[in-house]
């Protein structure tokens, strides 16, 4: 139906229907494929056409959000004249709306309608994290969505996420990773060159992912440096 509304002709829709209904996949165990499994829904993992079909389907949700803004049901958190921002990354969707219970009721209805129309079921088991909202309103909003409520900081894509300045304790997973590697290395069995290689190839690389998005605090850098120095 979506492809039909988008103007794709019958032959193209028939091709896509065939891809969806006849796809097969197999599990590799030690390089040996097992029995073939018929894919009853969606595309095979790694199918090059999958991202394009996802964009077409995800655009439906974008348009539903925009229509709700035109109808006055959903508004921008800061400027009512602007549409609600929506960011989508793989299977994550970030929708920014005004922190009001009626807006969440409308948004929940949009998500349910989208799931029924496309088969992309919304996972409401994820945590709900309100920002600058009083406790009673936040609790009512969490109940409306059916999501458990949580507080910042939260881990997203392996990084601590928070609207406030991060504390040293929020970087404990990075410190634990250092300790986990160091616990498995036998210093006395390694030469100076071997220890230097591990420091450069492993320990120096661990904070890089954090540093690509966050400015590490000075005291954290001193802790990591002391661990590298002690091992070397």
PDB file of C-alpha atoms in Angstrom:
ATOM      1  CA  UNK A   1       0.000   0.000   0.000  1.00  0.00           C
ATOM      2  CA  UNK A   2       2.800   2.423   0.880  1.00  0.00           C
ATOM      3  CA  UNK A   3       4.603   1.750  -2.389  1.00  0.00           C
ATOM      4  CA  UNK A   4       1.330   2.196  -4.269  1.00  0.00           C
ATOM      5  CA  UNK A   5       0.729   5.589  -2.648  1.00  0.00           C
ATOM      6  CA  UNK A   6       4.326   6.562  -3.419  1.00  0.00           C
ATOM      7  CA  UNK A   7       3.691   5.965  -7.123  1.00  0.00           C
ATOM      8  CA  UNK A   8       5.603   2.710  -7.673  1.00  0.00           C
ATOM      9  CA  UNK A   9       4.065   0.712 -10.507  1.00  0.00           C
ATOM     10  CA  UNK A  10       2.634  -2.779 -10.203  1.00  0.00           C
ATOM     11  CA  UNK A  11       5.702  -4.526 -11.615  1.00  0.00           C
ATOM     12  CA  UNK A  12       7.998  -2.949  -9.019  1.00  0.00           C
ATOM     13  CA  UNK A  13       5.575  -3.765  -6.195  1.00  0.00           C
ATOM     14  CA  UNK A  14       5.395  -7.335  -7.424  1.00  0.00           C
ATOM     15  CA  UNK A  15       9.194  -7.591  -7.307  1.00  0.00           C
ATOM     16  CA  UNK A  16       9.298  -6.299  -3.741  1.00  0.00           C
ATOM     17  CA  UNK A  17       6.481  -8.639  -2.730  1.00  0.00           C
ATOM     18  CA  UNK A  18       8.423 -11.545  -4.189  1.00  0.00           C
ATOM     19  CA  UNK A  19      11.567 -10.547  -2.294  1.00  0.00           C
ATOM     20  CA  UNK A  20       9.652 -10.351   0.980  1.00  0.00           C
ATOM     21  CA  UNK A  21       7.837 -13.652   0.541  1.00  0.00           C
ATOM     22  CA  UNK A  22      10.579 -15.838  -0.912  1.00  0.00           C
ATOM     23  CA  UNK A  23      13.621 -14.778   1.109  1.00  0.00           C
ATOM     24  CA  UNK A  24      15.606 -17.525   2.851  1.00  0.00           C
ATOM     25  CA  UNK A  25      18.434 -17.501   5.349  1.00  0.00           C
ATOM     26  CA  UNK A  26      20.717 -20.034   7.028  1.00  0.00           C
ATOM     27  CA  UNK A  27      22.807 -20.138  10.199  1.00  0.00           C
ATOM     28  CA  UNK A  28      26.552 -20.601   9.806  1.00  0.00           C
ATOM     29  CA  UNK A  29      28.187 -22.895  12.385  1.00  0.00           C
ATOM     30  CA  UNK A  30      31.963 -23.191  12.027  1.00  0.00           C
ATOM     31  CA  UNK A  31      31.585 -21.992   8.458  1.00  0.00           C
ATOM     32  CA  UNK A  32      29.039 -24.673   7.553  1.00  0.00           C
ATOM     33  CA  UNK A  33      25.510 -23.451   6.672  1.00  0.00           C
ATOM     34  CA  UNK A  34      22.596 -25.205   8.334  1.00  0.00           C
ATOM     35  CA  UNK A  35      19.119 -25.811   6.968  1.00  0.00           C
ATOM     36  CA  UNK A  36      17.408 -22.988   5.091  1.00  0.00           C
ATOM     37  CA  UNK A  37      14.820 -20.956   7.002  1.00  0.00           C
ATOM     38  CA  UNK A  38      12.013 -19.219   5.135  1.00  0.00           C
ATOM     39  CA  UNK A  39      11.759 -15.532   6.082  1.00  0.00           C
ATOM     40  CA  UNK A  40       8.080 -14.891   6.679  1.00  0.00           C
ATOM     41  CA  UNK A  41       8.475 -11.187   7.422  1.00  0.00           C
ATOM     42  CA  UNK A  42      10.937  -8.549   6.294  1.00  0.00           C
ATOM     43  CA  UNK A  43      14.166  -8.909   4.359  1.00  0.00           C
ATOM     44  CA  UNK A  44      17.208 -11.042   4.881  1.00  0.00           C
ATOM     45  CA  UNK A  45      19.896  -9.519   7.072  1.00  0.00           C
ATOM     46  CA  UNK A  46      22.344  -7.545   4.960  1.00  0.00           C
ATOM     47  CA  UNK A  47      19.978  -7.260   1.995  1.00  0.00           C
ATOM     48  CA  UNK A  48      21.077  -4.104   0.112  1.00  0.00           C
ATOM     49  CA  UNK A  49      17.487  -3.033  -0.561  1.00  0.00           C
ATOM     50  CA  UNK A  50      16.540  -3.125   3.140  1.00  0.00           C
ATOM     51  CA  UNK A  51      17.747   0.422   4.039  1.00  0.00           C
ATOM     52  CA  UNK A  52      15.770   1.948   1.156  1.00  0.00           C
ATOM     53  CA  UNK A  53      12.554   0.183   2.101  1.00  0.00           C
ATOM     54  CA  UNK A  54      13.086   1.206   5.725  1.00  0.00           C
ATOM     55  CA  UNK A  55      13.404   4.863   4.702  1.00  0.00           C
ATOM     56  CA  UNK A  56      10.157   4.651   2.724  1.00  0.00           C
ATOM     57  CA  UNK A  57       8.314   3.098   5.659  1.00  0.00           C
ATOM     58  CA  UNK A  58       9.905   5.347   8.296  1.00  0.00           C
ATOM     59  CA  UNK A  59       8.830   8.397   6.319  1.00  0.00           C
ATOM     60  CA  UNK A  60       5.236   7.391   7.064  1.00  0.00           C
ATOM     61  CA  UNK A  61       5.876   7.989  10.764  1.00  0.00           C
ATOM     62  CA  UNK A  62       7.487  11.328   9.943  1.00  0.00           C
ATOM     63  CA  UNK A  63       4.388  12.409   8.032  1.00  0.00           C
ATOM     64  CA  UNK A  64       2.056  11.262  10.818  1.00  0.00           C
ATOM     65  CA  UNK A  65       4.048  13.389  13.278  1.00  0.00           C
ATOM     66  CA  UNK A  66       3.926  16.368  10.910  1.00  0.00           C
ATOM     67  CA  UNK A  67       0.164  15.998  10.429  1.00  0.00           C
ATOM     68  CA  UNK A  68      -0.331  15.926  14.203  1.00  0.00           C
ATOM     69  CA  UNK A  69       1.636  19.172  14.407  1.00  0.00           C
ATOM     70  CA  UNK A  70      -0.538  20.804  11.745  1.00  0.00           C
ATOM     71  CA  UNK A  71      -3.627  19.664  13.661  1.00  0.00           C
ATOM     72  CA  UNK A  72      -2.207  21.221  16.836  1.00  0.00           C
ATOM     73  CA  UNK A  73      -1.934  17.943  18.734  1.00  0.00           C
ATOM     74  CA  UNK A  74       1.875  17.846  18.920  1.00  0.00           C
ATOM     75  CA  UNK A  75       4.119  20.880  19.276  1.00  0.00           C
ATOM     76  CA  UNK A  76       7.824  21.617  19.367  1.00  0.00           C
ATOM     77  CA  UNK A  77       9.238  21.632  22.946  1.00  0.00           C
ATOM     78  CA  UNK A  78      10.422  25.238  22.578  1.00  0.00           C
ATOM     79  CA  UNK A  79       8.695  26.853  19.587  1.00  0.00           C
ATOM     80  CA  UNK A  80       5.045  25.914  18.896  1.00  0.00           C
ATOM     81  CA  UNK A  81       5.410  27.215  15.334  1.00  0.00           C
ATOM     82  CA  UNK A  82       7.962  24.543  14.451  1.00  0.00           C
ATOM     83  CA  UNK A  83       7.217  20.861  13.758  1.00  0.00           C
ATOM     84  CA  UNK A  84       8.334  18.237  16.242  1.00  0.00           C
ATOM     85  CA  UNK A  85      11.935  17.151  15.606  1.00  0.00           C
ATOM     86  CA  UNK A  86      12.361  13.455  14.890  1.00  0.00           C
ATOM     87  CA  UNK A  87      15.668  11.640  14.515  1.00  0.00           C
ATOM     88  CA  UNK A  88      15.971   8.019  13.426  1.00  0.00           C
ATOM     89  CA  UNK A  89      19.089   5.910  13.753  1.00  0.00           C
ATOM     90  CA  UNK A  90      18.813   2.256  12.736  1.00  0.00           C
ATOM     91  CA  UNK A  91      16.025   0.966  15.000  1.00  0.00           C
ATOM     92  CA  UNK A  92      16.060   3.937  17.411  1.00  0.00           C
ATOM     93  CA  UNK A  93      13.675   6.864  17.001  1.00  0.00           C
ATOM     94  CA  UNK A  94      13.986  10.114  18.940  1.00  0.00           C
ATOM     95  CA  UNK A  95      10.807  12.213  18.935  1.00  0.00           C
ATOM     96  CA  UNK A  96      10.848  15.568  20.728  1.00  0.00           C
ATOM     97  CA  UNK A  97       7.449  16.868  21.853  1.00  0.00           C
ATOM     98  CA  UNK A  98       6.109  19.229  24.475  1.00  0.00           C
ATOM     99  CA  UNK A  99       6.098  17.569  27.877  1.00  0.00           C
ATOM    100  CA  UNK A 100       2.327  17.293  28.346  1.00  0.00           C
ATOM    101  CA  UNK A 101       0.183  14.247  29.044  1.00  0.00           C
ATOM    102  CA  UNK A 102      -2.305  14.977  26.184  1.00  0.00           C
ATOM    103  CA  UNK A 103       0.631  15.129  23.743  1.00  0.00           C
ATOM    104  CA  UNK A 104       1.824  11.726  24.936  1.00  0.00           C
ATOM    105  CA  UNK A 105      -1.674  10.285  24.528  1.00  0.00           C
ATOM    106  CA  UNK A 106      -1.731  11.490  20.922  1.00  0.00           C
ATOM    107  CA  UNK A 107       1.813  10.265  20.274  1.00  0.00           C
ATOM    108  CA  UNK A 108       0.967   6.830  21.688  1.00  0.00           C
ATOM    109  CA  UNK A 109      -1.991   6.617  19.307  1.00  0.00           C
ATOM    110  CA  UNK A 110       0.224   7.575  16.352  1.00  0.00           C
ATOM    111  CA  UNK A 111       2.771   4.893  17.255  1.00  0.00           C
ATOM    112  CA  UNK A 112       0.072   2.264  17.627  1.00  0.00           C
ATOM    113  CA  UNK A 113      -1.476   3.182  14.268  1.00  0.00           C
ATOM    114  CA  UNK A 114       1.945   3.101  12.622  1.00  0.00           C
ATOM    115  CA  UNK A 115       2.644  -0.350  14.075  1.00  0.00           C
ATOM    116  CA  UNK A 116      -0.684  -1.715  12.850  1.00  0.00           C
ATOM    117  CA  UNK A 117      -0.169  -0.294   9.356  1.00  0.00           C
ATOM    118  CA  UNK A 118       3.445  -1.376   8.823  1.00  0.00           C
ATOM    119  CA  UNK A 119       4.031  -4.341  11.119  1.00  0.00           C
ATOM    120  CA  UNK A 120       6.917  -2.510  12.811  1.00  0.00           C
ATOM    121  CA  UNK A 121       5.953  -3.106  16.425  1.00  0.00           C
ATOM    122  CA  UNK A 122       7.002  -0.379  18.833  1.00  0.00           C
ATOM    123  CA  UNK A 123       9.016  -1.572  21.850  1.00  0.00           C
ATOM    124  CA  UNK A 124       7.479   0.126  24.879  1.00  0.00           C
ATOM    125  CA  UNK A 125       9.710  -1.797  27.277  1.00  0.00           C
ATOM    126  CA  UNK A 126      12.430   0.813  26.850  1.00  0.00           C
ATOM    127  CA  UNK A 127      12.855   3.290  29.674  1.00  0.00           C
ATOM    128  CA  UNK A 128      11.185   6.711  29.663  1.00  0.00           C
ATOM    129  CA  UNK A 129      13.479   9.567  30.719  1.00  0.00           C
ATOM    130  CA  UNK A 130      11.761  12.938  31.208  1.00  0.00           C
ATOM    131  CA  UNK A 131      13.676  16.228  31.198  1.00  0.00           C
ATOM    132  CA  UNK A 132      12.612  19.332  33.157  1.00  0.00           C
ATOM    133  CA  UNK A 133       9.209  17.800  34.010  1.00  0.00           C
ATOM    134  CA  UNK A 134       7.704  17.645  37.501  1.00  0.00           C
ATOM    135  CA  UNK A 135       7.397  14.233  39.137  1.00  0.00           C
ATOM    136  CA  UNK A 136       3.567  13.789  38.941  1.00  0.00           C
ATOM    137  CA  UNK A 137       3.470  14.762  35.255  1.00  0.00           C
ATOM    138  CA  UNK A 138       6.436  12.510  34.440  1.00  0.00           C
ATOM    139  CA  UNK A 139       4.759   9.572  36.182  1.00  0.00           C
ATOM    140  CA  UNK A 140       1.516  10.174  34.258  1.00  0.00           C
ATOM    141  CA  UNK A 141       3.416  10.358  30.969  1.00  0.00           C
ATOM    142  CA  UNK A 142       5.275   7.116  31.692  1.00  0.00           C
ATOM    143  CA  UNK A 143       1.972   5.409  32.479  1.00  0.00           C
ATOM    144  CA  UNK A 144       0.487   6.703  29.223  1.00  0.00           C
ATOM    145  CA  UNK A 145       3.322   5.225  27.176  1.00  0.00           C
ATOM    146  CA  UNK A 146       3.522   2.075  29.261  1.00  0.00           C
ATOM    147  CA  UNK A 147       7.260   2.532  29.751  1.00  0.00           C
ATOM    148  CA  UNK A 148       9.268   2.210  32.976  1.00  0.00           C
ATOM    149  CA  UNK A 149      10.669   5.538  34.129  1.00  0.00           C
ATOM    150  CA  UNK A 150      14.421   6.014  34.576  1.00  0.00           C
ATOM    151  CA  UNK A 151      16.860   8.809  35.393  1.00  0.00           C
ATOM    152  CA  UNK A 152      19.977  10.177  33.780  1.00  0.00           C
ATOM    153  CA  UNK A 153      22.720   9.339  33.105  1.00  0.00           C
ATOM    154  CA  UNK A 154      21.836   6.494  30.731  1.00  0.00           C
ATOM    155  CA  UNK A 155      24.084   4.428  28.480  1.00  0.00           C
ATOM    156  CA  UNK A 156      23.460   4.949  24.772  1.00  0.00           C
ATOM    157  CA  UNK A 157      25.668   3.320  22.140  1.00  0.00           C
ATOM    158  CA  UNK A 158      28.141   2.518  24.894  1.00  0.00           C
ATOM    159  CA  UNK A 159      28.459   6.117  26.131  1.00  0.00           C
ATOM    160  CA  UNK A 160      26.980   7.797  29.225  1.00  0.00           C
ATOM    161  CA  UNK A 161      24.203  10.195  28.181  1.00  0.00           C
ATOM    162  CA  UNK A 162      23.054  13.011  30.453  1.00  0.00           C
ATOM    163  CA  UNK A 163      21.807  16.617  30.156  1.00  0.00           C
ATOM    164  CA  UNK A 164      24.058  17.488  33.108  1.00  0.00           C
ATOM    165  CA  UNK A 165      27.803  17.426  33.598  1.00  0.00           C
ATOM    166  CA  UNK A 166      29.013  13.864  33.999  1.00  0.00           C
ATOM    167  CA  UNK A 167      30.652  12.813  37.243  1.00  0.00           C
ATOM    168  CA  UNK A 168      33.699  10.618  37.593  1.00  0.00           C
ATOM    169  CA  UNK A 169      31.471   7.725  38.698  1.00  0.00           C
ATOM    170  CA  UNK A 170      29.655   7.891  35.342  1.00  0.00           C
ATOM    171  CA  UNK A 171      32.897   6.832  33.635  1.00  0.00           C
ATOM    172  CA  UNK A 172      33.282   3.742  35.818  1.00  0.00           C
ATOM    173  CA  UNK A 173      32.539   1.361  32.888  1.00  0.00           C
ATOM    174  CA  UNK A 174      35.644   2.692  31.109  1.00  0.00           C
ATOM    175  CA  UNK A 175      37.766   2.198  34.232  1.00  0.00           C
ATOM    176  CA  UNK A 176      36.345  -1.311  34.642  1.00  0.00           C
ATOM    177  CA  UNK A 177      37.338  -2.125  31.062  1.00  0.00           C
ATOM    178  CA  UNK A 178      40.924  -1.082  31.838  1.00  0.00           C
ATOM    179  CA  UNK A 179      40.949  -3.269  34.951  1.00  0.00           C
ATOM    180  CA  UNK A 180      39.458  -6.231  33.082  1.00  0.00           C
ATOM    181  CA  UNK A 181      42.263  -6.172  30.507  1.00  0.00           C
ATOM    182  CA  UNK A 182      44.974  -5.611  33.093  1.00  0.00           C
ATOM    183  CA  UNK A 183      43.708  -8.503  35.234  1.00  0.00           C
ATOM    184  CA  UNK A 184      44.276 -10.942  32.375  1.00  0.00           C
ATOM    185  CA  UNK A 185      47.827  -9.828  31.549  1.00  0.00           C
ATOM    186  CA  UNK A 186      50.816 -11.372  33.358  1.00  0.00           C
ATOM    187  CA  UNK A 187      53.292  -8.530  33.672  1.00  0.00           C
ATOM    188  CA  UNK A 188      56.214 -10.676  34.776  1.00  0.00           C
ATOM    189  CA  UNK A 189      55.888 -12.882  31.703  1.00  0.00           C
ATOM    190  CA  UNK A 190      56.101  -9.952  29.295  1.00  0.00           C
ATOM    191  CA  UNK A 191      59.151  -8.077  28.119  1.00  0.00           C
ATOM    192  CA  UNK A 192      59.299  -4.295  28.183  1.00  0.00           C
ATOM    193  CA  UNK A 193      58.571  -4.249  24.457  1.00  0.00           C
ATOM    194  CA  UNK A 194      55.577  -6.541  24.923  1.00  0.00           C
ATOM    195  CA  UNK A 195      54.126  -4.357  27.677  1.00  0.00           C
ATOM    196  CA  UNK A 196      54.690  -1.258  25.559  1.00  0.00           C
ATOM    197  CA  UNK A 197      52.882  -2.875  22.630  1.00  0.00           C
ATOM    198  CA  UNK A 198      49.869  -3.714  24.803  1.00  0.00           C
ATOM    199  CA  UNK A 199      49.752  -0.179  26.183  1.00  0.00           C
ATOM    200  CA  UNK A 200      49.839   1.379  22.729  1.00  0.00           C
ATOM    201  CA  UNK A 201      47.614  -1.115  20.907  1.00  0.00           C
ATOM    202  CA  UNK A 202      45.007  -1.737  23.607  1.00  0.00           C
ATOM    203  CA  UNK A 203      45.008   0.635  26.582  1.00  0.00           C
ATOM    204  CA  UNK A 204      45.584   3.768  24.514  1.00  0.00           C
ATOM    205  CA  UNK A 205      42.711   2.802  22.184  1.00  0.00           C
ATOM    206  CA  UNK A 206      40.049   2.186  24.856  1.00  0.00           C
ATOM    207  CA  UNK A 207      39.281   5.876  25.632  1.00  0.00           C
ATOM    208  CA  UNK A 208      39.233   6.912  21.956  1.00  0.00           C
ATOM    209  CA  UNK A 209      35.541   6.054  21.490  1.00  0.00           C
ATOM    210  CA  UNK A 210      34.636   8.111  24.557  1.00  0.00           C
ATOM    211  CA  UNK A 211      36.854  10.986  23.441  1.00  0.00           C
ATOM    212  CA  UNK A 212      35.134  11.131  20.044  1.00  0.00           C
ATOM    213  CA  UNK A 213      32.018  12.515  21.781  1.00  0.00           C
ATOM    214  CA  UNK A 214      33.003  13.553  25.300  1.00  0.00           C
ATOM    215  CA  UNK A 215      35.717  15.686  26.892  1.00  0.00           C
ATOM    216  CA  UNK A 216      37.196  13.368  29.505  1.00  0.00           C
ATOM    217  CA  UNK A 217      37.685  15.024  32.923  1.00  0.00           C
ATOM    218  CA  UNK A 218      41.233  15.587  34.120  1.00  0.00           C
ATOM    219  CA  UNK A 219      40.948  13.292  37.138  1.00  0.00           C
ATOM    220  CA  UNK A 220      39.765  10.423  34.894  1.00  0.00           C
ATOM    221  CA  UNK A 221      42.751  10.923  32.577  1.00  0.00           C
ATOM    222  CA  UNK A 222      45.055  10.817  35.608  1.00  0.00           C
ATOM    223  CA  UNK A 223      43.515   7.524  36.767  1.00  0.00           C
ATOM    224  CA  UNK A 224      43.895   5.923  33.348  1.00  0.00           C
ATOM    225  CA  UNK A 225      47.438   7.235  33.009  1.00  0.00           C
ATOM    226  CA  UNK A 226      48.393   5.801  36.413  1.00  0.00           C
ATOM    227  CA  UNK A 227      47.080   2.373  35.383  1.00  0.00           C
ATOM    228  CA  UNK A 228      49.072   2.471  32.148  1.00  0.00           C
ATOM    229  CA  UNK A 229      52.203   3.610  33.969  1.00  0.00           C
ATOM    230  CA  UNK A 230      51.898   0.921  36.631  1.00  0.00           C
ATOM    231  CA  UNK A 231      51.509  -1.833  34.030  1.00  0.00           C
ATOM    232  CA  UNK A 232      54.403  -0.566  31.936  1.00  0.00           C
TER     233      UNK A 232
END
